[in-house]
GROMACS .gro file of C-alpha atoms in nm:
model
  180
    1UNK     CA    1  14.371   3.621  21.906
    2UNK     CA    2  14.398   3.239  21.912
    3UNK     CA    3  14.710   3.024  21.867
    4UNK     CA    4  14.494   2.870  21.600
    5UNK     CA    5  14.424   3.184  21.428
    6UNK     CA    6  14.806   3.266  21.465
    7UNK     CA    7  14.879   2.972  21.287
    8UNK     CA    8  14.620   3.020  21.013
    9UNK     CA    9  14.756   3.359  20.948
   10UNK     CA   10  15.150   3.234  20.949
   11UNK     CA   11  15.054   2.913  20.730
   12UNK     CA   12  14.850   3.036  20.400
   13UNK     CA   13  14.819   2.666  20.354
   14UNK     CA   14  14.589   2.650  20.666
   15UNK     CA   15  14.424   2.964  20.594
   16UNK     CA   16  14.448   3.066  20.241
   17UNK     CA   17  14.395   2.748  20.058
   18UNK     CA   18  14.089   2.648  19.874
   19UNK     CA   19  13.932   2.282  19.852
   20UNK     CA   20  14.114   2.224  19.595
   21UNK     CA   21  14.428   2.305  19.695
   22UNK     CA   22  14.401   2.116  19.966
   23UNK     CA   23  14.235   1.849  19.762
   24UNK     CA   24  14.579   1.838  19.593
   25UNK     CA   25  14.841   1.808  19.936
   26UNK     CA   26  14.641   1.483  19.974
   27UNK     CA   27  14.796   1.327  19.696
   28UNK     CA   28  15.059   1.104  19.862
   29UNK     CA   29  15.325   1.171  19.640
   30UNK     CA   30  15.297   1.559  19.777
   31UNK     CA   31  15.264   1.433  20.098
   32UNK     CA   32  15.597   1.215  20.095
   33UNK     CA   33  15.750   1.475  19.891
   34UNK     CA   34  15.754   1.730  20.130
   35UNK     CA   35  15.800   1.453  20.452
   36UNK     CA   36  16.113   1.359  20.245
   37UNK     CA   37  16.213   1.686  20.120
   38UNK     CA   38  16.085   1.989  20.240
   39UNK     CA   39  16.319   2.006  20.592
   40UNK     CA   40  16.600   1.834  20.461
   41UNK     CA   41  16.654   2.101  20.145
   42UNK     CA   42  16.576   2.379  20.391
   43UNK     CA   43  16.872   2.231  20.657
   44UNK     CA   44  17.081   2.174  20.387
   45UNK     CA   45  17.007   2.506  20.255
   46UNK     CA   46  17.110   2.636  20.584
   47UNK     CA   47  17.433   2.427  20.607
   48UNK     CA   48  17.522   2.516  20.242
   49UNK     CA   49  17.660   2.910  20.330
   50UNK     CA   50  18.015   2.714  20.449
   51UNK     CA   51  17.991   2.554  20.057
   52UNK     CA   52  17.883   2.791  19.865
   53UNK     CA   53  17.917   3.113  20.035
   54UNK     CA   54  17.630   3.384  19.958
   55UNK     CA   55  17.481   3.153  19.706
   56UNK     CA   56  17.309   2.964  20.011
   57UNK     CA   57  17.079   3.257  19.982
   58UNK     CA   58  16.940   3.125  19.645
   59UNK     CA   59  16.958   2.777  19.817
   60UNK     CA   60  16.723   2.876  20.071
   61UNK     CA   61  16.482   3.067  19.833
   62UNK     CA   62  16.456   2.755  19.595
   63UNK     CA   63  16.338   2.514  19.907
   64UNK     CA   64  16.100   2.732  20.040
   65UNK     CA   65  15.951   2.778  19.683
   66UNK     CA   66  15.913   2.388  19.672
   67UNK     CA   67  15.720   2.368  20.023
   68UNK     CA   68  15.528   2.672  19.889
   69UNK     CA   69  15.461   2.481  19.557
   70UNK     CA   70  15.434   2.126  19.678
   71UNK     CA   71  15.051   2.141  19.785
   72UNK     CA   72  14.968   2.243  19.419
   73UNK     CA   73  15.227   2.020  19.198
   74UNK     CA   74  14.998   1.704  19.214
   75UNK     CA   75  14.633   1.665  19.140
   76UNK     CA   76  14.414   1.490  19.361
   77UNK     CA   77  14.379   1.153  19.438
   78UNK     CA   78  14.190   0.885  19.276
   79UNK     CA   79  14.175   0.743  19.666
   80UNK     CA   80  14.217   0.913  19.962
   81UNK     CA   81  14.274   0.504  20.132
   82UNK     CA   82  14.668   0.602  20.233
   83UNK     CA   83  14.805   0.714  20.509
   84UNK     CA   84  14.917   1.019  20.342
   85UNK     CA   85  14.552   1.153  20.210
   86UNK     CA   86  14.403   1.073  20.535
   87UNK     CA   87  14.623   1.277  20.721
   88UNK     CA   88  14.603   1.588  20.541
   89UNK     CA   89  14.234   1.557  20.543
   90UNK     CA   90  14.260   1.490  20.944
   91UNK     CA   91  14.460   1.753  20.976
   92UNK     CA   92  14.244   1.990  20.769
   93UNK     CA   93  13.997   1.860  20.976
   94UNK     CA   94  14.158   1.945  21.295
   95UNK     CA   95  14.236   2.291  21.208
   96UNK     CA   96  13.929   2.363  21.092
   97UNK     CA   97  13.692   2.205  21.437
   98UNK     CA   98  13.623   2.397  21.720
   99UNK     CA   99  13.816   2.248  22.034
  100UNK     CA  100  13.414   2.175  22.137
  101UNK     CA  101  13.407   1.988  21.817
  102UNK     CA  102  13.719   1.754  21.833
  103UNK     CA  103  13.666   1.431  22.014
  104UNK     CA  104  13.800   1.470  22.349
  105UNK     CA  105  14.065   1.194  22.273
  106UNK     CA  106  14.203   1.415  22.040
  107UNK     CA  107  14.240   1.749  22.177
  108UNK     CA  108  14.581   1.727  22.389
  109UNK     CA  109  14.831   1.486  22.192
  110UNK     CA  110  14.850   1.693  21.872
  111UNK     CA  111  14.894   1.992  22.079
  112UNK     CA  112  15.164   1.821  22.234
  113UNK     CA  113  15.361   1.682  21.938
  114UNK     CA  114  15.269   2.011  21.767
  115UNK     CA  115  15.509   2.138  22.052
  116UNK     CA  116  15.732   1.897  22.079
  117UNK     CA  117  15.785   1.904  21.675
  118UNK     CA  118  15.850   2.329  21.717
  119UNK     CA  119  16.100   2.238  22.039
  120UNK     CA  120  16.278   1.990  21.781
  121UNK     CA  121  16.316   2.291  21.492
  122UNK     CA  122  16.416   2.539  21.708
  123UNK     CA  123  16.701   2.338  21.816
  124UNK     CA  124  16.752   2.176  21.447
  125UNK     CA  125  16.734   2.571  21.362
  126UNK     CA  126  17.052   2.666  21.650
  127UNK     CA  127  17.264   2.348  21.524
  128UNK     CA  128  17.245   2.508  21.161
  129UNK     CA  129  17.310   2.846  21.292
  130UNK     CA  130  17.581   2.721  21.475
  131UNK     CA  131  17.712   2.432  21.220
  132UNK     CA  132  17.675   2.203  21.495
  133UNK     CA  133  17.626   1.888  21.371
  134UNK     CA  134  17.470   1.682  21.723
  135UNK     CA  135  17.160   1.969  21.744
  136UNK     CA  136  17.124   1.968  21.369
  137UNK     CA  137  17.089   1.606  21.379
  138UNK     CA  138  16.853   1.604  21.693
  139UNK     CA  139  16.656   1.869  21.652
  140UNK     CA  140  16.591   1.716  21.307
  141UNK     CA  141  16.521   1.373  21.458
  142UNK     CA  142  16.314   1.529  21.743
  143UNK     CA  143  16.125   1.748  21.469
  144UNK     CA  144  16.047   1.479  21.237
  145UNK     CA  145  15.950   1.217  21.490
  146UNK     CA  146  15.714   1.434  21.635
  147UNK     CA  147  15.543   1.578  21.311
  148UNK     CA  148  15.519   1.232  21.177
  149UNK     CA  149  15.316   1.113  21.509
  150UNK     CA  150  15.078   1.395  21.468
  151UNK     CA  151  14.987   1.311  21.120
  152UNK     CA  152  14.933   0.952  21.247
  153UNK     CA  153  14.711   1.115  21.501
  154UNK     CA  154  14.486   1.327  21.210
  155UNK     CA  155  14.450   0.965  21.060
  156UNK     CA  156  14.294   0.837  21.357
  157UNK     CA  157  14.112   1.189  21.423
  158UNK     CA  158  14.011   1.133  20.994
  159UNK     CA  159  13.855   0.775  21.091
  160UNK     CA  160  13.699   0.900  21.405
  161UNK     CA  161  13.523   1.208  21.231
  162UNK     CA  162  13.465   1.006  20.886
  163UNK     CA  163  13.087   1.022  20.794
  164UNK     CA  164  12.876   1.359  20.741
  165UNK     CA  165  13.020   1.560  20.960
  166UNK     CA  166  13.385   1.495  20.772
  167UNK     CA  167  13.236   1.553  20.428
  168UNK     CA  168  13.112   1.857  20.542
  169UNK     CA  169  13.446   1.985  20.716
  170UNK     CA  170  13.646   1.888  20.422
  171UNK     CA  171  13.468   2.020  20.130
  172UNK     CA  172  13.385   2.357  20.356
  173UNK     CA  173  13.567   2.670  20.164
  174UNK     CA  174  13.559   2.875  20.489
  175UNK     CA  175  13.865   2.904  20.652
  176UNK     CA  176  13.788   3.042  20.990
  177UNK     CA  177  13.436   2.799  21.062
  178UNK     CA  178  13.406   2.495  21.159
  179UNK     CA  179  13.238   2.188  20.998
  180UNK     CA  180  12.897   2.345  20.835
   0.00000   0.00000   0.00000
C-alpha cells in the first residue's frame, strides 16, 4: 500500500468526496475558515480539559464536526481566481496525479512540507498533552507555516497543470485514477 493510498483512506475528504464536494472546499470562505479555525478549536479543545474538566470531550467532538462539515457549508465559487480555490484544486490535483504525472518541480517540496507540517502537529499534539505552552505554540507555528507553504505550492502546481489536462483531473469522480 502507498503513503498516498494511506492518506486517501485516513482523509475521506481525499478519498470519499465527490466533485462537488470538493467543488465546495474551494470556496475561500471554507478555505480560510478552516486555515483560521479548524487547528486552533481543536488545540483549544485540547487545552480546555484544565477549564472545563470532562466537558473538553464535547469540546473536541464539536471541532472535529466543523473540519468534517467545513468542505460542505459553502457552495462553490463564482471564481476559482483566489488563492484559496486554486489551492484546493492544486491540491486535488496533486493527490489525484501519478508521481509520473506531476511536473518534476513539484514532486519533492510538498512531500517535504507535508512532513515538516506532521513534525509540527506531533509536537503541537505533546505541548497539549503536556500543557506546555512553548511546544503548543511551536508545533502550532511549525504546523501552520508549513501547511500554508504547501497550499502555495498546489497554486503554482494549479497554474502549471491549468489547461485540459486540469479540467480533466478536477472534474474526474474517481478517486484512486489519475487525470482521465
Amino acid at each position: 500500500m502507498t503513503a498516498r493510498s494511506r492518506l486517501r483512506r485516513l482523509f475521506p475528504m481525499i478519498s470519499g468526496a465527490d466533485a462537488e464536494t470538493w467543488a465546495r472546499h474551494a470556496h475561500p470562505v471554507s478555505v480560510w475558515t478552516r486555515i483560521l479555525f479548524g487547528l486552533p478549536l481543536l488545540t483549544l479543545a485540547g487545552w480546555s480539559r484544565v477549564w472545563i474538566g470532562p466537558w473538553w470531550i464535547a469540546a473536541l467532538a464539536a471541532a472535529v464536526f466543523f473540519i468534517r462539515i467545513n468542505p460542505r457549508m459553502t457552495s462553490a465559487p463564482r471564481s476559482t481566481e483566489n488563492w484559496g480555490s486554486k489551492s484546493t484544486m492544486g491540491e486535488r490535483l496533486w493527490l489525484r496525479m501519478s508521481r509520473d504525472q506531476v511536473p518534476p518541480w513539484h514532486r519533492s517540496v510538498p512531500r517535504i512540507l507535508v512532513a515538516g507540517a506532521a513534525l509540527g502537529h506531533a509536537v503541537l499534539l505533546y505541548g497539549v498533552i503536556a500543557l506546555e505552552p512553548w511546544p503548543t505554540a511551536f508545533g502550532y507555528a511549525t504546523g501552520m507555516l508549513c501547511k500554508l507553504w504547501y497550499l502555495d505550492r498546489m497554486v503554482w502546481l494549479e497554474r502549471d497543470m491549468a489547461g485540459p489536462i486540469h479540467a480533466r483531473a478536477w472534474t474526474s469522480a474517481h478517486p484512486e485514477g489519475g487525470p482521465r
